[in-house]
Amino acid sequence: MSRKILWAALAALLVATFAAYLPSIDGEFQYDDQEIAKTVWVRDARAFLEPGHWLELPRPLTSALFAINHEISDFRPRVWHVTNVVIHLIAVVLVWRLARRILARAGFAASPAAAVPAEAVPERGKGKGRRAVAAVARTVPEWPALAAAALFALHPLSTEAVSYISQRSEALASAFLLGALILLLARDEAPANRRLPLLLGAIALHALGLTAKPVAATTPALWLLAAAVLPVPAERELAWWQRVTRRLLAAAPMLLLTLYAATSNVKEVSGSGHAGFDLAFVTPLEYVATQMRAVPIYVRLVLFPVGLNADWLFPFSRSFLEAAVLGGFAFILALIAAAFVLVRRYDKEEGDLAAAARLTAFGWLFFLGMLAPTTLVPLRDPFVEHRLYLPCFGIILAMTGVGVALARRYAPGRARWVAAAAAVALIAGLGAATAVRNQVWQSALALWKDASDKSPGKPRTWVNYGTALHFAGHFDDAVKAYDRAIALGNDPTVPLELVVRNTALALVRLRRYDEARVRLVRYLKAAPRDAGTIVILALVEVDTGHLDEAEAAAKQAYALDPRQSRPFQILGQVQEKRGDLQGAYDQFLAAARIDPSDPLPVFSMGRIEEKRGRVPEACNLYARATDSLARSSAGRSAAEAYNRLCRGRVSR
């Protein structure tokens, strides 16, 4: 087979993958992406240069890439999305390289005729004969490896990890995991003098992966799994536990790094309300029980990716005795038992059937092992698709091995063409599904409309859909969506006060001030010290001309929570309406100092400067305020003001 053809096929795969993600390349910042703008280190890359600051950041490598994107393009989404896609393409290349090694170690040759028993390769000796035999023995099934990479590259399950900017950490950590695993597998077969450099390189990649996301913690376990299930020829006669034992000392640094990262992350998220063993709404055992239900559905989504959803309605289980929990637990045990049976039965046998059996065992255990961290550590959301980004590769490997074995067995003369036709059809179908799914990631409105249709009983989907409608200017529909969320009842991931505030803000935009005031006052009777809601009430009073009441409410909110910037924003609006422009400017400046990521006070300062006739200063402030996420109404207003007043001018 021509290497040029192979490399051309790989290039075509990368181009096709990029094309499948084009529908979302200019997509809005979604959901948690809005939090990116609130982090100082993303908006100011110099923070990464401070001594000791790096390790204090959550997922520092991911945050550093976010900061670089901001330096390049502020919050214009194209560069951010392209970066995510490029990381995915790197992961695809690494998956291809790993698949080559895994397929070869499982026992697949480039073709049935190329298969050479391990014992036929002489360990010593010289001459062309030995080199020829060794070369044949090292051949790998290049096209099956590329097919596995293509299935991974174009699987629609990957869209949540690639098109959702915040989940860059998933793909980034996976890329480092893949690189480390490739080096570790290369070390297994390398001469003695090359083993240490390869091991050190793997340790370095493992450490970097952990700074992207804790998913990289599984690297040493996957290496030991490969040693147990897919032995190198020199260790074929050893028991699986002996192969593992031989690597424990080399794996120790990575295991220690994993232990350190795990304890640090658990400590870091403690009390956060979104992860950890102290979540108020689910116990650790209830969470694990819930994951027993999740795993079979995860497998179904890999094999049949229909019904993808950004926000699944997946209630927590409250007992291991639930029928679905017991069924899922039995399913997982069956997978593990089947893997052990296959390894035991085919551990030392040759041929495609034995290779497929070993690869299937490795693939299923790879899938379960990659999911282990999110199965054991409680998370706010029990079921999300981005967790399948790299685990799905295990199932893809298993299916690839089975497909190759079946094609060679039942169509021996046409195996290559039969397998190629099946692979192309499957890859094309997945690629089309990925492109269609990426259309949903174009806008918050499309994403949350899709989620609310698929999870109509989940309050959070309606809150997020309402927010998307709000930013799109559909205020009446936004109020209806918020009311639908309230009617569905309590959702521990969506504070009631947030829904009340958002509803009031939408009513303000509809000029239904009395209704907004009634809702806010009614809520504040039950929660009189809720400073954030008091601020929204102060906003209603400002807009209705009740300046004394607005001022009193803003001061009350500040007294309850001095960390808020919005009371100063309200006080600035009060001063502006009273004609005290300098007093208003000072209040807006105070708000901007408290929350530098909020474009509203900066935009308001620009408006004051424009009123005072200081156009260059106003233009500078409007330009600063546009450095915000596209879904910020203040940022959009600042951009409109800049285009109206400043386009064509040279600001300082």
XYZ file of C-alpha atoms in Angstrom:
652
model
C 0.000 0.000 0.000
C 1.324 3.413 -0.969
C 2.132 5.624 2.005
C 1.156 8.606 -0.125
C -2.365 7.246 -0.513
C -2.607 6.657 3.227
C -1.461 10.179 4.081
C -3.820 11.616 1.466
C -6.693 9.700 3.061
C -5.730 11.056 6.489
C -5.639 14.604 5.100
C -9.061 14.074 3.512
C -10.403 12.860 6.852
C -9.150 15.983 8.633
C -10.658 18.235 5.977
C -13.979 16.373 6.166
C -13.974 16.650 9.955
C -13.343 20.382 9.816
C -16.142 20.716 7.260
C -18.554 18.835 9.554
C -17.904 21.464 12.246
C -18.321 24.475 9.951
C -22.009 24.953 10.912
C -20.969 25.829 14.469
C -17.750 27.698 13.689
C -19.370 31.095 14.343
C -21.734 29.770 16.999
C -22.491 31.767 20.118
C -20.914 31.243 23.497
C -23.252 28.813 25.252
C -24.314 28.260 28.853
C -21.112 27.870 30.959
C -19.189 29.718 28.230
C -20.667 32.899 29.721
C -18.581 32.298 32.841
C -15.354 32.535 30.834
C -15.683 36.318 30.631
C -15.841 36.618 34.404
C -12.386 35.171 35.029
C -9.585 37.681 35.418
C -6.929 35.331 34.038
C -8.830 34.871 30.767
C -9.200 38.610 30.231
C -5.614 39.374 31.261
C -3.026 36.832 30.085
C -0.375 38.542 32.225
C -1.878 36.743 35.222
C -0.198 33.557 33.987
C 3.205 35.179 34.382
C 2.810 35.709 38.122
C 4.991 33.332 40.167
C 3.010 30.428 41.601
C -0.229 31.669 40.044
C -0.378 28.885 37.436
C -1.112 26.037 39.819
C -3.733 28.071 41.699
C -5.971 28.229 38.645
C -8.674 25.660 37.900
C -7.556 23.649 34.845
C -4.675 26.052 34.192
C -3.716 24.761 30.742
C -7.267 25.118 29.471
C -7.508 28.587 31.039
C -4.236 29.584 29.368
C -5.621 28.664 25.950
C -8.769 30.654 26.706
C -6.558 33.646 27.569
C -4.664 33.267 24.285
C -7.955 33.202 22.360
C -9.027 36.369 24.142
C -5.734 38.075 23.273
C -6.227 37.135 19.613
C -9.897 37.969 19.127
C -11.499 39.189 22.344
C -14.800 37.296 22.557
C -15.485 36.966 18.853
C -16.365 33.267 18.722
C -14.743 32.099 15.480
C -11.183 31.867 16.821
C -12.425 30.127 19.961
C -14.328 27.534 17.944
C -11.499 26.999 15.466
C -9.152 26.348 18.388
C -11.539 23.677 19.683
C -11.742 22.046 16.264
C -7.957 22.092 15.854
C -7.569 20.357 19.232
C -10.081 17.765 18.040
C -8.123 17.251 14.806
C -4.933 16.720 16.820
C -6.800 14.154 18.914
C -7.951 12.444 15.704
C -4.362 12.071 14.484
C -3.335 10.717 17.881
C -6.275 8.292 17.873
C -5.076 7.036 14.487
C -1.548 6.503 15.772
C -2.841 4.768 18.896
C -5.213 2.586 16.872
C -2.272 1.411 14.736
C -0.411 0.243 17.831
C -3.460 -1.263 19.508
C -4.529 -3.204 16.411
C -1.006 -4.520 15.917
C -0.678 -5.525 19.576
C -4.036 -7.254 19.465
C -2.624 -9.475 16.718
C -4.072 -8.039 13.513
C -1.685 -8.012 10.570
C -1.997 -5.791 7.518
C -3.629 -8.722 5.768
C -4.176 -12.401 6.598
C -1.169 -13.336 4.474
C 1.061 -10.973 6.402
C 0.372 -12.574 9.754
C 3.529 -14.068 11.242
C 3.597 -15.846 14.600
C 5.651 -14.004 17.177
C 7.918 -16.978 17.672
C 8.836 -16.896 13.982
C 10.710 -13.639 14.435
C 14.243 -14.448 15.566
C 15.453 -12.491 18.553
C 19.059 -12.584 17.433
C 20.977 -12.896 14.245
C 21.838 -10.837 11.219
C 21.058 -10.683 7.586
C 18.286 -9.893 5.176
C 16.223 -12.901 6.215
C 15.814 -11.738 9.782
C 15.059 -8.180 8.696
C 12.461 -9.366 6.199
C 10.652 -11.541 8.742
C 10.734 -8.776 11.353
C 9.385 -6.241 8.850
C 6.433 -8.486 8.017
C 5.759 -9.099 11.693
C 5.620 -5.375 12.363
C 3.095 -4.594 9.624
C -0.144 -3.114 10.900
C -3.621 -2.891 9.368
C -3.340 0.748 8.347
C -6.796 1.119 6.836
C -8.692 -0.356 9.797
C -6.721 2.005 12.063
C -7.657 4.954 9.855
C -11.276 3.800 9.780
C -11.343 3.735 13.594
C -9.916 7.269 13.648
C -12.557 8.394 11.140
C -15.387 6.954 13.216
C -14.001 8.825 16.229
C -13.460 12.042 14.263
C -16.963 12.240 12.805
C -19.047 10.744 15.590
C -21.788 13.235 16.519
C -21.260 12.516 20.225
C -18.063 14.555 19.965
C -19.958 17.738 19.142
C -20.563 18.614 22.793
C -16.836 18.409 23.561
C -15.854 20.340 20.418
C -18.630 22.835 19.655
C -19.210 23.708 23.311
C -16.278 26.018 24.047
C -16.204 25.349 27.795
C -15.693 21.637 27.152
C -12.416 22.275 25.371
C -10.885 20.793 28.508
C -12.324 17.365 27.635
C -10.717 17.185 24.186
C -7.483 18.820 25.374
C -6.975 16.403 28.263
C -7.883 13.503 25.959
C -5.213 14.572 23.464
C -2.537 14.533 26.169
C -3.804 11.170 27.410
C -3.552 9.746 23.897
C -0.034 11.112 23.433
C 1.112 9.683 26.751
C -0.419 6.283 26.002
C 1.261 6.151 22.583
C 4.653 6.787 24.198
C 4.004 4.172 26.877
C 3.066 1.536 24.318
C 6.136 2.457 22.292
C 8.240 2.041 25.432
C 6.946 -1.520 25.808
C 8.604 -2.549 22.541
C 11.553 -0.152 22.491
C 15.217 -1.089 23.063
C 16.400 -0.650 26.648
C 18.267 2.587 25.900
C 15.101 4.304 24.624
C 12.682 3.261 27.344
C 13.541 5.952 29.883
C 13.148 8.908 27.459
C 9.812 7.537 26.286
C 8.649 7.070 29.873
C 9.716 10.596 30.847
C 7.886 12.004 27.842
C 4.738 10.119 28.848
C 4.991 11.397 32.432
C 5.308 14.972 31.146
C 2.257 14.579 28.884
C 0.316 13.001 31.746
C 1.120 15.962 34.000
C 0.040 18.423 31.307
C -3.160 16.484 30.711
C -4.054 16.759 34.379
C -3.768 20.560 34.118
C -6.375 20.457 31.329
C -8.949 18.206 33.037
C -8.847 15.325 35.540
C -10.054 12.908 32.828
C -6.348 12.417 32.030
C -5.975 10.662 35.398
C -6.769 7.308 33.791
C -3.547 7.229 31.698
C -1.491 4.838 33.883
C -4.473 2.524 34.417
C -5.036 2.289 30.651
C -1.364 1.462 30.111
C -1.547 -1.353 32.644
C -4.783 -2.524 31.034
C -3.057 -2.713 27.644
C -0.216 -4.724 29.207
C -2.693 -7.198 30.719
C -4.949 -7.648 27.690
C -2.674 -6.902 24.718
C 0.767 -8.326 25.535
C 3.814 -7.559 23.466
C 5.285 -10.676 21.760
C 8.131 -10.962 24.263
C 5.632 -11.204 27.149
C 3.023 -13.436 25.528
C 3.911 -16.387 27.743
C 3.633 -14.403 30.988
C 0.468 -14.267 33.065
C -1.468 -11.024 32.840
C -0.614 -10.026 36.408
C 3.084 -10.547 35.717
C 2.900 -8.152 32.770
C 1.219 -5.571 34.968
C 3.698 -6.068 37.824
C 6.612 -5.429 35.466
C 5.289 -1.899 34.837
C 4.200 -0.856 38.309
C 7.482 0.827 39.189
C 7.523 2.772 35.921
C 3.859 3.677 36.391
C 4.398 4.870 39.971
C 5.161 8.549 39.112
C 1.995 8.799 37.024
C -0.064 7.039 39.681
C 1.240 9.515 42.270
C 0.400 12.442 39.981
C -3.070 10.988 39.514
C -3.546 10.608 43.268
C -2.376 14.176 43.881
C -4.644 15.570 41.153
C -7.627 13.565 42.411
C -7.289 14.727 46.009
C -6.623 18.314 44.936
C -9.656 18.403 42.658
C -11.970 16.881 45.236
C -10.763 19.452 47.762
C -11.115 22.266 45.223
C -14.738 21.475 44.357
C -15.802 20.858 47.941
C -18.648 23.203 48.781
C -19.003 24.379 45.170
C -22.445 22.828 44.730
C -21.570 21.355 41.327
C -19.215 18.469 42.229
C -17.717 16.595 45.144
C -18.805 14.244 47.896
C -20.757 16.951 49.749
C -23.492 17.730 47.218
C -26.684 18.592 49.081
C -29.100 16.925 46.653
C -27.450 13.502 46.177
C -25.321 11.162 48.277
C -22.244 9.448 46.806
C -24.030 6.073 46.805
C -27.095 7.523 45.097
C -24.844 9.068 42.474
C -23.104 5.748 41.754
C -26.516 4.060 41.544
C -27.548 6.678 38.991
C -24.467 5.934 36.902
C -25.483 2.292 36.724
C -28.488 3.501 34.739
C -26.384 5.872 32.661
C -23.782 3.432 31.306
C -26.150 1.322 29.139
C -27.562 4.500 27.592
C -24.033 5.754 26.956
C -23.301 2.518 25.082
C -26.476 2.947 23.037
C -25.509 6.507 22.100
C -22.103 5.353 20.862
C -23.620 2.572 18.764
C -26.736 4.482 17.694
C -26.305 8.262 18.233
C -29.914 9.375 17.919
C -31.638 11.790 20.288
C -28.564 13.768 21.339
C -29.443 16.414 23.885
C -27.509 19.216 25.570
C -29.437 18.793 28.828
C -30.829 15.339 29.535
C -33.663 14.836 32.006
C -32.004 12.146 34.122
C -33.230 12.090 37.731
C -30.990 10.719 40.461
C -31.685 7.196 41.682
C -32.369 6.866 45.388
C -31.657 3.160 45.817
C -29.554 0.371 44.348
C -32.711 -1.747 44.384
C -34.395 0.173 41.563
C -35.000 -2.108 38.580
C -33.099 0.139 36.144
C -30.149 0.387 38.525
C -29.976 -3.387 38.985
C -30.271 -3.880 35.228
C -27.473 -1.419 34.531
C -25.277 -2.987 37.198
C -25.854 -6.428 35.684
C -25.016 -5.031 32.231
C -21.710 -3.584 33.459
C -20.796 -6.808 35.270
C -21.615 -8.761 32.125
C -19.282 -6.554 30.072
C -16.474 -7.001 32.578
C -17.053 -10.762 32.831
C -17.159 -11.131 29.049
C -13.890 -9.212 28.751
C -12.185 -11.506 31.282
C -13.536 -14.611 29.527
C -12.251 -13.389 26.157
C -8.819 -12.598 27.579
C -8.576 -15.948 29.326
C -9.785 -17.888 26.295
C -7.764 -16.104 23.597
C -4.786 -14.717 25.510
C -2.137 -16.759 23.707
C -3.903 -17.720 20.485
C -3.110 -16.388 17.011
C -5.369 -15.354 14.165
C -8.005 -12.738 13.463
C -10.617 -14.288 15.771
C -8.251 -14.200 18.742
C -7.129 -10.663 17.829
C -10.750 -9.489 17.639
C -11.500 -11.106 21.001
C -8.562 -9.386 22.699
C -9.383 -6.066 21.073
C -13.035 -6.327 22.111
C -12.029 -7.031 25.704
C -9.615 -4.097 25.705
C -12.173 -1.782 24.075
C -14.948 -2.484 26.586
C -12.603 -2.149 29.555
C -11.125 1.047 28.043
C -14.676 2.444 27.795
C -15.531 1.580 31.390
C -12.146 2.709 32.715
C -12.407 6.104 31.042
C -15.841 6.603 32.605
C -14.685 5.523 36.077
C -13.802 9.027 37.419
C -17.206 10.490 36.517
C -18.915 7.325 37.749
C -17.394 7.449 41.226
C -17.092 11.191 41.958
C -20.517 12.876 42.305
C -21.249 15.623 39.789
C -24.182 18.003 39.576
C -25.235 16.619 36.211
C -25.466 12.813 36.244
C -25.690 12.432 32.457
C -23.852 14.544 29.885
C -22.626 13.631 26.438
C -19.184 15.225 26.475
C -18.016 12.567 28.956
C -18.147 10.078 26.076
C -15.606 11.977 23.964
C -12.689 9.576 24.471
C -14.489 6.604 26.093
C -16.354 6.041 22.819
C -13.006 5.184 21.201
C -12.943 1.964 23.218
C -16.207 0.778 21.677
C -15.062 1.963 18.242
C -11.913 -0.157 18.600
C -13.955 -3.191 19.592
C -16.335 -2.775 16.654
C -13.421 -2.216 14.259
C -11.769 -5.440 15.359
C -15.005 -7.410 14.988
C -15.613 -5.885 11.560
C -12.147 -6.759 10.290
C -12.403 -10.340 11.565
C -15.852 -10.853 10.007
C -14.813 -9.404 6.654
C -11.703 -11.594 6.476
C -13.612 -14.688 7.519
C -16.722 -14.428 5.344
C -15.361 -12.512 2.353
C -11.717 -13.568 2.256
C -11.168 -12.648 -1.378
C -12.953 -9.329 -1.128
C -12.394 -8.488 2.542
C -10.683 -5.173 1.857
C -13.404 -3.922 -0.454
C -16.288 -5.162 1.662
C -14.811 -3.578 4.778
C -14.032 -0.355 2.906
C -17.596 -0.049 1.577
C -19.093 -0.625 5.024
C -16.683 1.816 6.657
C -17.259 4.562 4.079
C -21.034 4.254 4.422
C -20.862 4.373 8.205
C -18.378 7.256 8.262
C -20.440 9.260 5.775
C -23.566 8.747 7.857
C -21.842 9.830 11.045
C -20.313 12.854 9.313
C -23.716 13.979 8.049
C -25.198 13.520 11.532
C -22.360 15.577 13.025
C -22.930 18.430 10.574
C -26.662 18.414 11.360
C -26.013 18.331 15.096
C -23.606 21.253 14.797
C -26.411 23.398 13.425
C -27.963 23.208 16.894
C -24.783 24.683 18.370
C -25.035 27.810 16.213
C -27.094 29.742 18.731
C -28.435 29.507 22.244
C -31.924 29.797 20.836
C -31.480 26.709 18.646
C -29.677 24.725 21.355
C -32.208 25.305 24.118
C -35.207 24.981 21.830
C -33.862 21.533 20.959
C -33.196 20.696 24.628
C -36.614 21.867 25.812
C -38.269 19.750 23.115
C -36.316 16.674 24.245
C -36.439 17.324 28.011
C -39.803 19.091 28.453
C -40.046 18.055 32.089
C -36.749 19.609 33.183
C -36.970 23.119 34.695
C -33.409 24.055 33.768
C -33.993 23.593 30.050
C -36.887 26.064 30.223
C -34.842 28.567 32.216
C -32.065 28.400 29.641
C -34.522 28.523 26.759
C -36.138 31.552 28.404
C -32.736 33.225 28.709
C -32.040 32.543 25.028
C -35.426 33.995 24.079
C -34.704 37.006 26.305
C -31.393 37.775 24.570
C -33.048 37.275 21.194
C -35.624 39.930 22.076
C -38.596 37.556 22.432
C -39.485 38.819 25.895
C -43.074 37.579 26.041
C -42.009 34.039 25.093
C -39.175 34.301 27.623
C -41.670 35.028 30.422
C -43.715 31.997 29.352
C -40.605 29.793 29.423
C -39.625 31.041 32.890
C -43.159 30.430 34.152
C -43.027 26.909 32.697
C -39.831 26.277 34.676
C -41.441 27.493 37.914
C -44.530 25.368 37.287
C -42.404 22.228 36.914
C -41.164 22.607 40.481
C -37.831 22.611 42.248
C -34.599 21.970 40.360
C -31.531 22.016 42.652
C -29.345 23.175 39.755
C -31.484 26.295 39.135
C -31.978 28.676 42.093
C -35.538 30.016 42.283
C -34.256 33.551 42.781
C -32.519 33.377 39.391
C -35.796 32.527 37.670
C -37.629 35.298 39.537
C -35.004 37.881 38.580
C -34.885 36.817 34.929
C -38.670 36.915 34.699
C -38.741 40.411 36.191
C -36.080 41.624 33.750
C -38.071 40.280 30.800
C -41.212 42.003 32.156
C -39.236 45.249 32.444
C -38.323 45.005 28.757
C -42.041 44.532 28.030
C -42.758 47.603 30.207
C -44.967 45.469 32.434
C -43.491 47.158 35.480
C -46.367 46.547 37.877
C -46.296 42.814 37.199
C -42.520 42.747 37.663
C -42.814 44.638 40.954
C -45.537 42.294 42.243
C -43.448 39.204 41.500
C -40.334 40.648 43.106
C -42.113 41.844 46.242
C -43.872 38.497 46.617
C -40.560 36.639 46.437
C -38.820 39.070 48.811
C -41.439 38.397 51.473
C -40.043 34.867 51.665
C -36.409 35.936 51.163
C -36.076 39.523 52.484
C -32.263 39.432 52.529
C -31.784 38.428 48.885
C -29.585 41.297 47.736
C -29.583 40.278 44.076
C -33.359 40.357 43.850
C -33.496 43.697 45.693
C -31.248 45.131 42.985
C -33.744 44.060 40.306
C -36.507 45.742 42.302
C -34.358 48.891 42.415
C -34.054 48.708 38.621
C -37.850 48.596 38.291
C -38.076 51.695 40.504
C -35.478 53.530 38.388
C -37.293 52.769 35.161
C -40.602 53.930 36.602
C -39.124 57.195 37.917
C -39.264 56.315 41.629
C -35.737 57.515 42.223
C -35.872 57.750 46.022
C -37.200 54.186 46.287
C -34.564 52.978 43.808
C -31.780 54.658 45.775
C -33.009 53.143 49.045
C -33.268 49.656 47.535
C -29.781 49.884 45.999
C -28.260 50.955 49.317
C -30.082 48.116 51.075
C -28.716 45.600 48.575
C -25.185 46.939 49.034
C -25.485 46.708 52.822
C -26.547 43.060 52.504
C -23.804 42.163 50.010
C -20.964 44.679 49.439
C -19.416 42.378 46.806
C -22.112 43.237 44.278
C -21.438 45.781 41.546
C -25.037 46.303 40.485
C -26.067 48.528 43.433
C -23.517 51.071 42.192
C -24.920 50.681 38.688
C -28.395 51.529 39.993
C -27.071 54.466 42.027
C -25.346 55.734 38.904
C -28.589 55.569 36.945
C -30.340 57.479 39.748
C -27.691 60.216 39.645
C -27.832 60.326 35.849
C -31.607 60.870 35.903
C -31.148 63.583 38.511
C -28.698 65.353 36.184
C -25.550 64.730 38.235
C -23.337 63.358 35.446
C -20.118 63.331 37.467
C -21.848 61.583 40.370
C -23.267 59.024 37.932
C -19.839 58.476 36.360
C -18.270 57.866 39.773
C -20.902 55.260 40.651
C -20.455 53.465 37.318
C -16.683 53.523 37.840
C -17.120 51.923 41.265
C -19.263 49.193 39.691
C -16.626 48.553 37.002
C -13.901 48.216 39.616
C -15.877 45.610 41.543
C -16.696 43.542 38.441
C -14.292 44.307 35.557
C -15.918 41.596 33.415
C -19.325 43.345 33.354
C -19.634 45.560 30.255
C -22.710 47.425 31.562
C -20.966 49.967 33.833
C -18.273 50.575 31.188
C -20.965 51.206 28.581
C -22.745 53.506 31.042
C -19.521 55.471 31.604
C -19.236 55.860 27.847
C -22.777 57.195 27.706
C -21.933 59.791 30.371
C -18.822 60.883 28.488
C -20.843 61.209 25.296
C -23.396 63.375 27.106
C -20.545 65.580 28.322
C -19.271 65.936 24.756
C -16.054 64.000 25.385
C -16.273 61.868 22.258
C -12.765 60.273 22.259
C -13.216 59.155 25.869
C -16.692 57.830 25.064
C -15.332 55.889 22.087
C -12.608 54.279 24.197
C -15.178 53.177 26.766
C -17.585 51.868 24.128
C -14.716 49.894 22.594
C -13.866 48.415 26.007
C -17.473 47.413 26.583
C -17.656 45.554 23.282
C -14.905 43.240 24.606
C -17.606 40.995 25.995
C -19.553 37.919 25.046
C -21.854 38.258 22.082
C -24.901 37.499 24.216
C -24.297 40.488 26.507
C -26.969 43.107 25.790
C -24.669 45.814 27.175
C -21.893 44.664 24.863
C -24.233 44.826 21.877
C -25.453 48.261 22.920
C -21.849 49.431 23.230
C -21.053 48.101 19.749
C -24.049 49.957 18.315
C -22.993 53.157 20.087
C -19.414 52.750 18.852
C -20.559 52.267 15.248
C -22.837 55.284 15.511
C -20.389 57.677 17.171
C -16.890 56.393 16.628
C -16.639 54.510 13.340
C -13.940 56.225 11.303
C -12.521 58.078 14.281
C -9.139 57.263 15.822
C -9.640 56.674 19.543
C -6.894 56.937 22.062
